[in-house]
Coordinates of C-alpha atoms and ligand atoms in Angstrom, one line a residue:
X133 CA 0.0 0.0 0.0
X134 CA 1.7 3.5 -0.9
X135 CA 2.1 5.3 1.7
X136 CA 0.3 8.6 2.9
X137 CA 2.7 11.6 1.4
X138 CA 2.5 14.9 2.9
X139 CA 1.9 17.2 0.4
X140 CA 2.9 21.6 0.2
X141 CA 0.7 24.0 -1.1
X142 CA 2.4 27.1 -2.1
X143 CA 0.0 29.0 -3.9
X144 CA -0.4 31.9 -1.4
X145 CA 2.6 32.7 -1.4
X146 CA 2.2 33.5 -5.2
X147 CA 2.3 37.3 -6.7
X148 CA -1.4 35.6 -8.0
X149 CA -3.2 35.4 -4.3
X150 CA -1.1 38.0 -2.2
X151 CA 0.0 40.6 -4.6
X152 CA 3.8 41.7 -6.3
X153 CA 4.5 43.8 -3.8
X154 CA 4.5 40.8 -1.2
X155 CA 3.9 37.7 -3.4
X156 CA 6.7 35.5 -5.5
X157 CA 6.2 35.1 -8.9
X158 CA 6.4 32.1 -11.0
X159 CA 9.1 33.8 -13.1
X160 CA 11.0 35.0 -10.1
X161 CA 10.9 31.3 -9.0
X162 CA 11.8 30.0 -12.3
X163 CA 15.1 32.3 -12.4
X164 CA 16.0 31.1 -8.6
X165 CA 15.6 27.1 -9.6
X166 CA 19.1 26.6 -11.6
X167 CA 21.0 27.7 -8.5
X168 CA 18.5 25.5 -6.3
X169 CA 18.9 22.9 -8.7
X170 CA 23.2 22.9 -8.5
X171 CA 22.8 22.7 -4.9
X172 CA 20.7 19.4 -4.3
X173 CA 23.1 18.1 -6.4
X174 CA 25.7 18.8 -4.7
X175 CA 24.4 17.7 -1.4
X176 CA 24.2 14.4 -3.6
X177 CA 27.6 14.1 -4.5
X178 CA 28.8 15.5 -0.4
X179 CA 26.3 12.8 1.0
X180 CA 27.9 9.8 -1.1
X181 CA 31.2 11.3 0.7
X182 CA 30.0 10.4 4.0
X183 CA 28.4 14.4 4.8
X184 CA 24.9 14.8 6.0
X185 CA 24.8 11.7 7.9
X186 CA 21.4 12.5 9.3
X187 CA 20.2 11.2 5.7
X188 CA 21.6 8.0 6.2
X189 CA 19.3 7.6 9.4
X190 CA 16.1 6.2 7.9
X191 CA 18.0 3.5 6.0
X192 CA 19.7 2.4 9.3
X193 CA 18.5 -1.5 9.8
X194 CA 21.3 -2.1 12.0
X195 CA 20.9 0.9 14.1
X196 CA 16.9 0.2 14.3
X197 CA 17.8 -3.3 15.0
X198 CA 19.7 -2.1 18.0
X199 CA 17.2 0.2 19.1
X200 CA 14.6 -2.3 18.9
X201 CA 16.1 -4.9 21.0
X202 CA 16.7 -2.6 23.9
X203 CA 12.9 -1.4 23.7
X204 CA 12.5 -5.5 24.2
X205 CA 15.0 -5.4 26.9
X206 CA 13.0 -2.8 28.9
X207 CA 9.1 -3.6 27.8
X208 CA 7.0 -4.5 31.0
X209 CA 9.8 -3.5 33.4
X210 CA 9.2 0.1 34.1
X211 CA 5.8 2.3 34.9
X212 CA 8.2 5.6 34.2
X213 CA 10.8 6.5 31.3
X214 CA 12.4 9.7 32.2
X215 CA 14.4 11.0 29.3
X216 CA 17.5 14.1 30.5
X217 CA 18.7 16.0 27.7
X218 CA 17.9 19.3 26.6
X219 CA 18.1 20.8 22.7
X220 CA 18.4 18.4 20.1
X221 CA 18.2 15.6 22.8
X222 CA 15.0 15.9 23.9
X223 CA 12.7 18.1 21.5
X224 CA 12.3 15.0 19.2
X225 CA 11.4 12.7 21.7
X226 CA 8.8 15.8 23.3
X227 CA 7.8 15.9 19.7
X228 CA 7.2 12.2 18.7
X229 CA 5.5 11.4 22.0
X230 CA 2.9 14.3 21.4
X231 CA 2.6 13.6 17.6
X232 CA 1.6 10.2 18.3
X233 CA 0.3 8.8 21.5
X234 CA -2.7 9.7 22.8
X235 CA -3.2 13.4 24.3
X236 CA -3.4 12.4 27.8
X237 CA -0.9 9.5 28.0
X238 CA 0.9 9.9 31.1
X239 CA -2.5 10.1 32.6
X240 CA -3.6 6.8 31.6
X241 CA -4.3 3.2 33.0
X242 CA -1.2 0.9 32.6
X243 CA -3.1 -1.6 30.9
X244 CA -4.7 1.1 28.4
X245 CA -0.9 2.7 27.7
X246 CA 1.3 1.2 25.4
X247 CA 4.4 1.7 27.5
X248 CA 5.2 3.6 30.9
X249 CA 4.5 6.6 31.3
X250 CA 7.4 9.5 29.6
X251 CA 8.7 12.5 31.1
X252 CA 11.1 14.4 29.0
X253 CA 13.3 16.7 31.5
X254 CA 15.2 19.2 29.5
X255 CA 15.7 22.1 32.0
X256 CA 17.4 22.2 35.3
X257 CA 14.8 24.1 37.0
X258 CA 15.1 23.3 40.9
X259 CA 11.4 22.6 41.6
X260 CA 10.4 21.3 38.6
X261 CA 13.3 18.6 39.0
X262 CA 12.3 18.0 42.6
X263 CA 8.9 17.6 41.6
X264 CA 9.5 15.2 39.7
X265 CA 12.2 13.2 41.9
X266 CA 9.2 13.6 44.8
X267 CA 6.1 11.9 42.1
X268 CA 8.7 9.0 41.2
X269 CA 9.6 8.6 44.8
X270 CA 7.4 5.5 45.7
X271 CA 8.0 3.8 42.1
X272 CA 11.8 4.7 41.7
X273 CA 12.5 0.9 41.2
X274 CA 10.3 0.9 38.1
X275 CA 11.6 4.0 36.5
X276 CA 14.2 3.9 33.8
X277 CA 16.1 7.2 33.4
X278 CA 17.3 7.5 29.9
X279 CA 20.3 10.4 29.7
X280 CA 21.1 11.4 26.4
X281 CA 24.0 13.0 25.7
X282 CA 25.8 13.4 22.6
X283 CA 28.9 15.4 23.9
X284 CA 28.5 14.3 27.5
X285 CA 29.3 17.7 28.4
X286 CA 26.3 19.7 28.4
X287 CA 26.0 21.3 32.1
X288 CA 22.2 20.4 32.4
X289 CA 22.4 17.2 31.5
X290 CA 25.2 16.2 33.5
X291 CA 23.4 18.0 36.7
X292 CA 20.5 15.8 36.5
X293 CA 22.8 12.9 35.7
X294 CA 24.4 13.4 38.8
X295 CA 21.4 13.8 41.6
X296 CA 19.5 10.6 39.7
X297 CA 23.2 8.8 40.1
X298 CA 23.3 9.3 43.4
X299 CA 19.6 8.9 44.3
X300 CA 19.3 5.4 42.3
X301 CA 22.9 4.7 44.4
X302 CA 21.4 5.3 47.6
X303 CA 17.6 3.6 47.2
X304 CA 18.6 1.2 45.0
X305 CA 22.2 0.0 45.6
X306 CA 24.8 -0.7 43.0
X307 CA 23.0 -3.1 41.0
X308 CA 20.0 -0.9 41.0
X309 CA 21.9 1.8 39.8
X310 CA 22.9 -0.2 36.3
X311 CA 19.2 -1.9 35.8
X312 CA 17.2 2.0 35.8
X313 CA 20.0 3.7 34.0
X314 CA 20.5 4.0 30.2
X315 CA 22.7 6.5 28.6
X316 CA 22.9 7.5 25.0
X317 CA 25.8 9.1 24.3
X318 CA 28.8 8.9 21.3
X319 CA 30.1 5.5 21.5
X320 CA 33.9 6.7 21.3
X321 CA 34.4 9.8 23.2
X322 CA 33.2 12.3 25.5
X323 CA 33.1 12.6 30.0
X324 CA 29.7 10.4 29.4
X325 CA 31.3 7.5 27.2
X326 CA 34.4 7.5 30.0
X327 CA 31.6 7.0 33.0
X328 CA 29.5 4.7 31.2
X329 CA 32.5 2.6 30.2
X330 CA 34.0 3.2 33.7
X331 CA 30.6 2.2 35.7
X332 CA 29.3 -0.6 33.3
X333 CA 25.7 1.5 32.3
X334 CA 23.7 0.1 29.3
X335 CA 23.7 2.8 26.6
X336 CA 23.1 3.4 22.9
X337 CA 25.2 5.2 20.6
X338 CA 24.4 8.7 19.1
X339 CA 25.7 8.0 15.3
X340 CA 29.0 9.9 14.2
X341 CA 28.6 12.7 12.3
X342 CA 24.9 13.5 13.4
X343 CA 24.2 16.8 15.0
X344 CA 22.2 16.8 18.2
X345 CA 19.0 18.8 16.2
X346 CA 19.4 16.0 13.6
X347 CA 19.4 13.0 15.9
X348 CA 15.6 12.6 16.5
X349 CA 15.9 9.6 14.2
X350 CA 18.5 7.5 15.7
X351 CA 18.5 5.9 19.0
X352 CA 18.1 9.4 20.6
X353 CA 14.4 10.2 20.0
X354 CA 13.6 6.4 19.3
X355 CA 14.5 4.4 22.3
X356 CA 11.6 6.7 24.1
X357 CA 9.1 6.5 21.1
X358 CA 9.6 2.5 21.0
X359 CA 9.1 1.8 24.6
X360 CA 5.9 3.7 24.5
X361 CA 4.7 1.9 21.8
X362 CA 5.6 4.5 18.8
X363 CA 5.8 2.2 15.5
X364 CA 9.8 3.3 14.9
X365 CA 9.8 0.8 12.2
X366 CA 7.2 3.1 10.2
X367 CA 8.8 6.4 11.3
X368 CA 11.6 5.2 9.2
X369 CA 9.9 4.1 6.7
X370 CA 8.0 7.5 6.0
X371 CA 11.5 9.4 6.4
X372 CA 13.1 7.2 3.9
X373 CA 10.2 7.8 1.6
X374 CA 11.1 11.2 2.0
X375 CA 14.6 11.0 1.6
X376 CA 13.9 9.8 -1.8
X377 CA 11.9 12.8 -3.1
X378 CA 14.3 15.2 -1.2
X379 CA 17.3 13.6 -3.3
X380 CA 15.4 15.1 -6.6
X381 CA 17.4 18.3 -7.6
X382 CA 14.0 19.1 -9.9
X383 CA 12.8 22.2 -7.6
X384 CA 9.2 21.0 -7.9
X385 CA 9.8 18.0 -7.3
X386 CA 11.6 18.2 -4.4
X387 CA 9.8 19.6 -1.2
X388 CA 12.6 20.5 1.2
X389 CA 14.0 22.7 -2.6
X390 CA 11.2 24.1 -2.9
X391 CA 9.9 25.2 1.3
X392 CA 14.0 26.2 1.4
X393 CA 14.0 28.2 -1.8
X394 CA 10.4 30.3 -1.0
X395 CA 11.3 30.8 2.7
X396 CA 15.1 32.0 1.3
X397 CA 13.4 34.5 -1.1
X398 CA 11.1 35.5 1.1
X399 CA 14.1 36.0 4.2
X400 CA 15.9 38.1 1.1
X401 CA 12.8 40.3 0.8
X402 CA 13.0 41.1 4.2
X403 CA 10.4 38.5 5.9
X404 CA 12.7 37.0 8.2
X405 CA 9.9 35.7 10.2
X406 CA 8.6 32.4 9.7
X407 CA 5.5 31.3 11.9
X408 CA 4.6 27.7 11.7
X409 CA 1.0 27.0 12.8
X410 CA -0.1 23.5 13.3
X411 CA -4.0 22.9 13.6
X412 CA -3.3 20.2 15.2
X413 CA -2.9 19.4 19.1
X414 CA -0.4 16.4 17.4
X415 CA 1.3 18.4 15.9
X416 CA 2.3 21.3 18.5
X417 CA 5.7 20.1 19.4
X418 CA 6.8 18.8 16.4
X419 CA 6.4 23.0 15.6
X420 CA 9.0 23.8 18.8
X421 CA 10.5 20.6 16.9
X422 CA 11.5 22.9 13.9
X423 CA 12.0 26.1 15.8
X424 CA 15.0 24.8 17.5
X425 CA 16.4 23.3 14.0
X426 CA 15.3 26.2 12.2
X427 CA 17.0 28.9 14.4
X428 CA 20.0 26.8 15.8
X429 CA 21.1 26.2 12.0
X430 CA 20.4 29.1 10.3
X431 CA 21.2 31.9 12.5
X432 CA 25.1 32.7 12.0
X433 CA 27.3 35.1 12.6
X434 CA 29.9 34.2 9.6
X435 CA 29.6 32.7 6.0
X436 CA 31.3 29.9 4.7
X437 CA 34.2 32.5 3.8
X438 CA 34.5 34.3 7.3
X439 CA 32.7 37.3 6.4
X440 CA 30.7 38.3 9.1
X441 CA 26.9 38.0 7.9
X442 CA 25.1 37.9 11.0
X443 CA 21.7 36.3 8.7
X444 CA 19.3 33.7 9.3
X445 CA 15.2 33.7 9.8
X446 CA 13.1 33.8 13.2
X447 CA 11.2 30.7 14.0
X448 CA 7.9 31.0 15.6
X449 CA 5.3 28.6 16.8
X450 CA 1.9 29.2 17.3
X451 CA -1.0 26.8 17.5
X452 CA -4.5 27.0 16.0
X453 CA -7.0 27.5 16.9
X454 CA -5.9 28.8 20.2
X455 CA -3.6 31.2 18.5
X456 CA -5.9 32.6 16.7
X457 CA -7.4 34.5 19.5
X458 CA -3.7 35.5 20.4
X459 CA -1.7 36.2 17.8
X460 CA -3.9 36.8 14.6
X461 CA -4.8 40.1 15.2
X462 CA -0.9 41.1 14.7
X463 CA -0.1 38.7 12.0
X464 CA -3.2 40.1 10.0
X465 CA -2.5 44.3 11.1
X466 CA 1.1 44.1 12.1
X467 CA 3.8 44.4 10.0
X468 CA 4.2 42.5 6.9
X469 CA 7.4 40.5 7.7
X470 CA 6.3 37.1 8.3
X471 CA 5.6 33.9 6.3
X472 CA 2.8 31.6 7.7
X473 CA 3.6 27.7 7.6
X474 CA 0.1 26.0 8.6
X475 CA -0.1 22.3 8.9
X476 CA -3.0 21.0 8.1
X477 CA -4.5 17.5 8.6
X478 CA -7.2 16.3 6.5
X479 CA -8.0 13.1 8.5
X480 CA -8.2 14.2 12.4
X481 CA -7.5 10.5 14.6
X482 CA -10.5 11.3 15.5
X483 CA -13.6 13.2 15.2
X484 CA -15.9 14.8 18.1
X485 CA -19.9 15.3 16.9
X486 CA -21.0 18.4 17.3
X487 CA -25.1 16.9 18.5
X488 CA -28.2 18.4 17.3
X489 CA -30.1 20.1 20.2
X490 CA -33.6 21.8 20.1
X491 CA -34.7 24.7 21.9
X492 CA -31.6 26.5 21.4
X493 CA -31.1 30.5 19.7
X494 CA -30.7 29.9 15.9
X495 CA -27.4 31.7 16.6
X496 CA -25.9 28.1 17.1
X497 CA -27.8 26.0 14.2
X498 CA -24.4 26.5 12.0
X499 CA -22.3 23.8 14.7
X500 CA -25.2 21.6 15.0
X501 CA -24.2 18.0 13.5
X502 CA -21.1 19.4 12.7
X503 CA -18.2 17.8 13.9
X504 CA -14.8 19.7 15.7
X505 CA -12.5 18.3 13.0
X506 CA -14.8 20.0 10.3
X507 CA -14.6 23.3 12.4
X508 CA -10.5 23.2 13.1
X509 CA -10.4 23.0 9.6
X510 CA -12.5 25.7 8.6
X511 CA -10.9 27.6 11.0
X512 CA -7.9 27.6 9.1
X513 CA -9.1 27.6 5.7
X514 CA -11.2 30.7 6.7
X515 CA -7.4 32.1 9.2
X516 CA -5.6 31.7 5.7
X517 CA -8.2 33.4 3.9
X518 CA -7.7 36.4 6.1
X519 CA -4.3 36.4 6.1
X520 CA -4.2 36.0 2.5
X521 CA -6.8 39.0 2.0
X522 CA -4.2 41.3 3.9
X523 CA -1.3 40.0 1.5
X524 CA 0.3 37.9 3.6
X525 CA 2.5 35.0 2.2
X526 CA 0.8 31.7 3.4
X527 CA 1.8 28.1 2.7
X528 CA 0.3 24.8 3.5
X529 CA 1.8 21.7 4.9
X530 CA -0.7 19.0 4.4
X531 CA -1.2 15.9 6.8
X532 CA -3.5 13.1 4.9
X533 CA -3.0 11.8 8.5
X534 CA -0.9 12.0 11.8
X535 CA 0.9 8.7 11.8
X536 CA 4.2 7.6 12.1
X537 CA 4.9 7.4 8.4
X538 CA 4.1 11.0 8.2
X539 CA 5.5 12.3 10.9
X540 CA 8.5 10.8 9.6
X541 CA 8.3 12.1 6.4
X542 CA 7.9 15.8 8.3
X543 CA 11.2 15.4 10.0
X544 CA 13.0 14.5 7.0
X545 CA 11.8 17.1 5.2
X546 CA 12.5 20.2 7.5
X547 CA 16.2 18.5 8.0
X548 CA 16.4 18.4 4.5
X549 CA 15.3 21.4 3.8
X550 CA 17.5 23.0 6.4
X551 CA 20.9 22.0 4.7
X552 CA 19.4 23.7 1.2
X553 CA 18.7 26.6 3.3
X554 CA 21.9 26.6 4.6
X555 CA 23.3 26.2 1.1
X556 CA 21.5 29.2 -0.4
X557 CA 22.8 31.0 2.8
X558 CA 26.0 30.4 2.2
X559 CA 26.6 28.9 6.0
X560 CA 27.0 25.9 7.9
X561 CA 23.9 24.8 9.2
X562 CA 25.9 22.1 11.5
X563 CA 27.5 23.7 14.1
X564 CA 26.3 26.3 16.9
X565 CA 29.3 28.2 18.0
X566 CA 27.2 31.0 19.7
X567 CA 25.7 28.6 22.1
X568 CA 29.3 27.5 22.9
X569 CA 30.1 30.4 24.2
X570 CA 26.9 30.3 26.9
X571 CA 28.0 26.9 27.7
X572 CA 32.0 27.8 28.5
X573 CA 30.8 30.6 30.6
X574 CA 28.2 28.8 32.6
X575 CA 31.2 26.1 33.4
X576 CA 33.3 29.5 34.3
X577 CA 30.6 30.6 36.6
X578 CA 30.2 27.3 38.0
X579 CA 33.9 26.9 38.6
X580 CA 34.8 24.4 36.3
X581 CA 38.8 23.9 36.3
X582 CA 40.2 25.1 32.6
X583 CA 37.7 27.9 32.4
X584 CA 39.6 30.5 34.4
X585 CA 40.1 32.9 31.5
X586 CA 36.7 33.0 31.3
X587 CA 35.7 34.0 34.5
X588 CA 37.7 36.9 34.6
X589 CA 36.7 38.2 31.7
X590 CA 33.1 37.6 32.6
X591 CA 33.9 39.6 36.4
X592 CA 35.7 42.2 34.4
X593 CA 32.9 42.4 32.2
X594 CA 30.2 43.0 35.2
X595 CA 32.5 45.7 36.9
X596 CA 32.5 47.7 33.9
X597 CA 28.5 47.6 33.5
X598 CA 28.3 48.5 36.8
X599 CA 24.8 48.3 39.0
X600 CA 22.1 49.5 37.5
X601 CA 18.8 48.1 38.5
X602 CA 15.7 49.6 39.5
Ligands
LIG720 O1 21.5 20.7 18.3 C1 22.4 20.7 19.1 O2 23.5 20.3 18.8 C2 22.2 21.1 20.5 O3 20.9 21.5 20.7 C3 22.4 19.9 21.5 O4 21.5 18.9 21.2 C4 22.3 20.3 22.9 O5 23.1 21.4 23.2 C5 22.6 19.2 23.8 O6 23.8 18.6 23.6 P1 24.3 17.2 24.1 O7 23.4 16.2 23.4 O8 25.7 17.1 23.6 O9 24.2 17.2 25.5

């Protein structure tokens, strides 16, 4: 059976529904698509040189295989998975768990979940973590803590590493210590590898080569989604069906050319905001999803040459229809610097009737023996049609359904489409050297040894700002 392929309508973003002054036109696209054309091509030729590994991802039997058989390991054992990790090692698995389980999961009977119970910690916030430490209290022996770490240095992680290490140390002895911990981490280096080697913890590898905000599709963001009963198998599958139409350097072809090459011409033209807008509860995270891969690859100080460029669009997220009654009113009247991204889903997983009532005012007879889905999606047809009336840009990602094969092929595609964007940018869309620096000076701060230099120049810095609060 083929499978369900998400599909992108662009035509309001077109000179033909939104004007010339803020629309693209056909020829303007035309011109743009040899360039666009030469780059997917390229990617190509880098990828068969062992570059974008991410790509490789949804072709990975041996890496699913893996993954698999430690979701077999661990079914039936635990009541709670708690994943630490924070950026690109947790936003998937937020993403992937709201996408596709039920709405309230954690709030479910055992028997009516498909797996324990998932809470993904990716802040150090003091209550918040004791919180959670206090809920899991009485069931600590069924809770698996999953820390995923790619560099094993991250400060956040490593915090919350430390206070479950010594917690499971203390209830649970040694032994109990090994059977609740599993850490994913870079199978060759890194302070994480070295304890997990050095303590004897079960752990997964995070593939060479793969960025943490492109990792969502190895053993990071699957080990979670397979214990709670996420078809991983199928994830794969619908990101490897995307891989293949990604791979086409025909522009229209190609979705992840063509969202990269309209939301590059638009960024030119000075809309450097991009507002993705799920109508869809499923799809909410998978939005924060993109916001962090949009922003964390695209925004860069220097080009590929050194020149300092300081480019790169704003991710937002906002969620219809709740947004509407937020936001709208400065997306339709505010300035005209945004592009709206809406996903759509044609098939809700389920439908709520709207029942018949009598004795009501007529002022009501429009919702009765309608259905919820049927007014979400009017919502955004009529949303767009607002938007679009006031000339601004809209596109449409369409959902036939929310299920693993298509939230697969979602993933894919923004990844994809990220490295074109960073192509046409003229930057590395890879690396993240801005939120380096935060990270050296909160070791500096914290005292680590080796970051001395730091902290002087962080105290010089504060003596020269002086005090000046009110
Ligand atoms: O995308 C990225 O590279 C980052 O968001 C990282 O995922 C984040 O900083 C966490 O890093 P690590 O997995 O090394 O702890």
């Amino acid at each position: 059976m083929p499978l369900p392929a998400l599909r992108i309508d662009y035509a309001n973003v077109l000179d033909t529904a939104v004007g010339a002054t803020h629309g693209l036109s056909l020829a303007e696209l035309r011109r743009a698509e040899p360039e666009v054309k030469a780059l997917v091509a390229r990617i190509e030729r880098e990828r068969k040189a062992g570059q974008h590994r991410y790509r490789e991802l949804p072709h990975d039997t041996a890496m699913l295989a893996t993954v698999q058989a430690a979701v077999r390991r661990c079914r039936g054992k635990f009541e709670n998975l708690v994943v630490l990790g924070i950026g690109g090692s947790a936003l998937g698995n937020i993403a992937l768990q709201t996408a596709l389980n039920p709405c309230f999961y954690n709030l479910m009977s055992p028997r009516e979940r498909r797996g324990p119970r998932l809470f993904v910690m990716d802040n150090v916030d003091p209550a918040q973590f004791g919180d959670l430490l206090d809920l899991l209290g009485p069931s600590l022996r069924k809770t698996l803590f999953n820390v995923i770490s790619k560099s094993g240095e991250t400060a956040e992680t490593a915090a919350q590493f430390l206070v479950v290490r010594d917690l499971l140390r203390r209830k649970l002895g040694a032994a109990g210590l090994r059977a609740n911990l599993l850490v994913t981490t870079d199978p060759e280096g890194g302070t994480m590898r070295g304890i997990v080697d050095a303590e004897g913890y079960a752990s997964l590898p995070v593939p060479p080569g793969v960025g943490g905000r492109f990792s969502v599709l190895s053993a990071v963001g699957l080990f979670s989604a397979g214990l709670c009963g996420i078809r991983i198998d199928q994830l794969l599958a619908g990101a490897a069906a995307m891989d293949r139409r990604v791979a086409k350097t025909a522009v229209r072809q190609n979705p992840a050319a063509l969202l990269a090459l309209l939301l590059y011409l638009f960024y030119v033209r000075g809309k450097r905001l991009h507002v993705m807008m799920p109508y869809s509860y499923a799809l909410k995270d998978l939005a924060d999803w993109y916001r962090q891969l949009w922003a964390e690859s695209l925004g860069k100080r220097l080009d590929l040459d050194g020149h300092v460029v300081n480019v790169g669009p704003t991710p937002i997220k906002a969620l219809g229809a709740t947004d509407q009654h937020s936001q709208v009113q400065l997306y339709r009247e505010g300035p005209n610097d945004k592009v709206f991204i809406f996903l759509e889903v044609e098939r809700h997983a389920r439908d709520v009737k709207i029942p018949r009532a009598a004795g009501l005012p007529a002022e009501l007879d429009y919702l009765q023996g309608r259905s919820l889905g049927a007014l979400l999606n009017a919502e955004k047809r009529a949303t767009e049609y607002a938007l679009v009336a006031s000339e601004r840009p809209c596109l449409t990602i369409r959902f036939p359904v929310v299920r693993a094969e298509t939230v697969g092929q979602f993933i894919l595609l923004w990844e994809a489409a990220t490295t074109i964007a960073g192509g046409l940018l003229h930057i590395n869309p890879y690396d993240q050297p801005a939120v380096q620096m935060g990270k050296e000076f909160t070791f500096a701060l914290m005292g680590k040894r080796g970051f001395e230099r730091q902290a002087r120049e962080y105290a010089q810095a504060a003596r020269r700002g002086g005090r000046h609060v009110v």
